[in-house]
Coordinates of C-alpha atoms and ligand atoms in Angstrom, one line a residue:
X22 CA -4.2 -19.8 16.5
X23 CA -5.5 -16.3 17.1
X24 CA -8.7 -17.0 19.1
X25 CA -9.9 -13.5 19.2
X26 CA -10.2 -12.9 15.5
X27 CA -11.5 -16.4 14.9
X28 CA -14.2 -16.1 17.6
X29 CA -15.2 -12.7 16.4
X30 CA -16.0 -14.1 13.0
X31 CA -17.8 -17.1 14.5
X32 CA -20.0 -14.9 16.7
X33 CA -20.5 -12.0 14.3
X34 CA -20.1 -13.5 10.8
X35 CA -19.8 -10.8 8.2
X36 CA -22.0 -10.5 5.1
X37 CA -24.6 -13.2 6.0
X38 CA -27.7 -13.3 3.9
X39 CA -29.1 -13.4 0.4
X40 CA -27.9 -11.0 -2.3
X41 CA -30.8 -10.2 -4.6
X42 CA -28.7 -9.0 -7.5
X43 CA -26.1 -11.7 -7.3
X44 CA -25.0 -13.0 -10.8
X45 CA -22.8 -15.8 -9.5
X46 CA -23.9 -18.5 -7.0
X47 CA -21.5 -20.9 -5.5
X48 CA -22.6 -23.9 -3.4
X49 CA -19.9 -25.7 -1.5
X50 CA -20.2 -28.7 0.7
X51 CA -18.2 -31.3 2.5
X52 CA -20.0 -34.7 2.5
X53 CA -17.9 -36.0 5.4
X54 CA -18.7 -33.3 8.0
X55 CA -22.0 -32.3 6.2
X56 CA -21.0 -28.6 6.3
X57 CA -22.7 -26.7 3.4
X58 CA -22.8 -23.1 2.3
X59 CA -23.9 -20.8 -0.5
X60 CA -22.1 -17.7 -1.6
X61 CA -24.1 -15.1 -3.6
X62 CA -21.7 -12.9 -5.5
X63 CA -22.2 -9.8 -7.7
X64 CA -19.4 -9.4 -10.2
X65 CA -19.3 -6.4 -12.5
X66 CA -16.5 -4.9 -14.6
X67 CA -14.1 -7.6 -13.3
X68 CA -14.6 -6.6 -9.7
X69 CA -16.5 -8.3 -6.8
X70 CA -19.0 -5.6 -6.1
X71 CA -20.8 -7.5 -3.3
X72 CA -21.0 -10.9 -1.6
X73 CA -23.2 -12.6 1.0
X74 CA -23.4 -16.2 2.2
X75 CA -25.7 -18.6 4.0
X76 CA -24.3 -21.5 5.9
X77 CA -25.0 -24.6 7.9
X78 CA -21.6 -25.6 9.3
X79 CA -19.1 -25.8 12.1
X80 CA -17.4 -22.8 13.7
X81 CA -14.4 -23.0 11.4
X82 CA -16.4 -23.0 8.3
X83 CA -18.4 -20.0 9.5
X84 CA -15.2 -18.1 10.3
X85 CA -13.5 -19.0 7.0
X86 CA -16.6 -18.1 5.0
X87 CA -17.0 -14.8 6.8
X88 CA -13.4 -13.8 6.4
X89 CA -13.2 -14.8 2.8
X90 CA -16.1 -12.4 2.0
X91 CA -14.1 -9.6 3.6
X92 CA -11.0 -10.6 1.6
X93 CA -12.8 -10.6 -1.8
X94 CA -15.3 -7.7 -1.5
X95 CA -14.5 -4.8 -3.9
X96 CA -11.4 -6.7 -5.2
X97 CA -10.6 -7.3 -8.8
X98 CA -11.0 -10.9 -10.0
X99 CA -7.2 -11.4 -10.4
X100 CA -6.7 -10.5 -6.7
X101 CA -9.5 -13.0 -5.9
X102 CA -7.5 -15.7 -7.7
X103 CA -4.5 -15.0 -5.5
X104 CA -6.4 -15.9 -2.3
X105 CA -5.2 -19.2 -0.9
X106 CA -6.0 -21.5 2.0
X107 CA -2.9 -19.9 3.7
X108 CA -4.0 -16.3 3.2
X109 CA -7.4 -17.1 4.6
X110 CA -5.8 -18.8 7.6
X111 CA -3.4 -15.9 8.1
X112 CA -6.4 -13.4 8.0
X113 CA -7.8 -15.4 11.0
X114 CA -4.4 -15.2 12.7
X115 CA -3.8 -18.9 12.0
X116 CA -5.8 -22.1 12.1
X117 CA -4.7 -25.7 13.1
X118 CA -3.6 -27.9 10.2
X119 CA -6.6 -30.2 10.7
X120 CA -8.9 -27.3 9.8
X121 CA -7.1 -26.3 6.7
X122 CA -9.5 -28.2 4.5
X123 CA -12.2 -25.6 5.5
X124 CA -10.0 -22.7 4.3
X125 CA -9.2 -24.7 1.1
X126 CA -12.9 -25.1 0.4
X127 CA -13.5 -21.3 0.8
X128 CA -10.5 -20.5 -1.5
X129 CA -11.7 -23.0 -4.1
X130 CA -15.2 -21.5 -3.9
X131 CA -13.8 -18.1 -4.8
X132 CA -11.6 -19.4 -7.5
X133 CA -14.4 -21.4 -9.0
X134 CA -16.6 -18.3 -9.0
X135 CA -14.1 -16.3 -11.0
X136 CA -13.4 -19.2 -13.5
X137 CA -17.1 -19.8 -14.1
X138 CA -17.9 -16.1 -14.5
X139 CA -15.0 -15.7 -17.0
X140 CA -16.0 -18.8 -19.0
X141 CA -19.6 -17.7 -19.4
X142 CA -20.5 -15.3 -22.3
X143 CA -22.3 -12.2 -21.2
X144 CA -26.0 -12.6 -20.9
X145 CA -25.8 -16.4 -20.7
X146 CA -26.3 -18.8 -17.8
X147 CA -24.0 -21.7 -17.0
X148 CA -23.2 -24.2 -14.2
X149 CA -20.5 -26.7 -13.4
X150 CA -19.8 -29.2 -10.7
X151 CA -16.3 -29.8 -9.2
X152 CA -15.2 -32.5 -6.9
X153 CA -12.2 -32.1 -4.7
X154 CA -10.7 -34.5 -2.2
X155 CA -12.8 -33.2 0.7
X156 CA -15.5 -31.1 -0.8
X157 CA -17.7 -30.5 -3.8
X158 CA -18.5 -27.1 -5.4
X159 CA -21.3 -26.2 -7.7
X160 CA -20.9 -22.9 -9.6
X161 CA -23.7 -21.1 -11.4
X162 CA -23.7 -17.9 -13.4
X163 CA -27.2 -16.4 -13.6
X164 CA -28.9 -14.5 -16.3
X165 CA -32.2 -14.2 -14.4
X166 CA -33.1 -12.8 -10.9
X167 CA -31.8 -14.9 -8.0
X168 CA -35.3 -15.5 -6.6
X169 CA -36.2 -17.6 -9.7
X170 CA -33.1 -19.7 -9.5
X171 CA -33.2 -20.0 -5.7
X172 CA -36.6 -21.6 -5.8
X173 CA -35.4 -24.3 -8.2
X174 CA -32.8 -27.0 -7.7
X175 CA -30.0 -26.6 -5.2
X176 CA -28.6 -30.0 -4.6
X177 CA -25.4 -30.5 -2.7
Ligands
FES206 FE1 -16.5 -29.1 7.6 FE2 -14.1 -28.1 7.5 S1 -15.0 -29.2 9.2 S2 -15.6 -28.1 6.0

């Protein structure tokens, strides 16, 4: 495990915060460890223009969330779909097997964002909930400003 890259992302997580003009919001959580996070994503013309996240979680979840934002930012959606738990782990110079569910949650969160965005007609809002073995993901496509959605129901 490459401690240097990992610790850098734990201590200085990239792209933390709210993204006011996000049009896709992904909540992800693992009920067993109680880690939870929200990705705010701006997708336009089939490209991830911007992404930020908020998190309450362990070091590995912080590092995987941080690195995944760097992996997807300014990438076309097809490239986002090719991101895997392994590629996230590799970008952190390797993670132990027992932490691979954290990378799987981050990869699933990005894939779910793309699928939800592509399945939603332009100008419409939508949401869906997905249960995986270790975690749960709620995906929302917004057609109103984030501030209005954020003050309503987030329920992981
Ligand atoms: Fe909580 Fe991996 S330890 S998601």
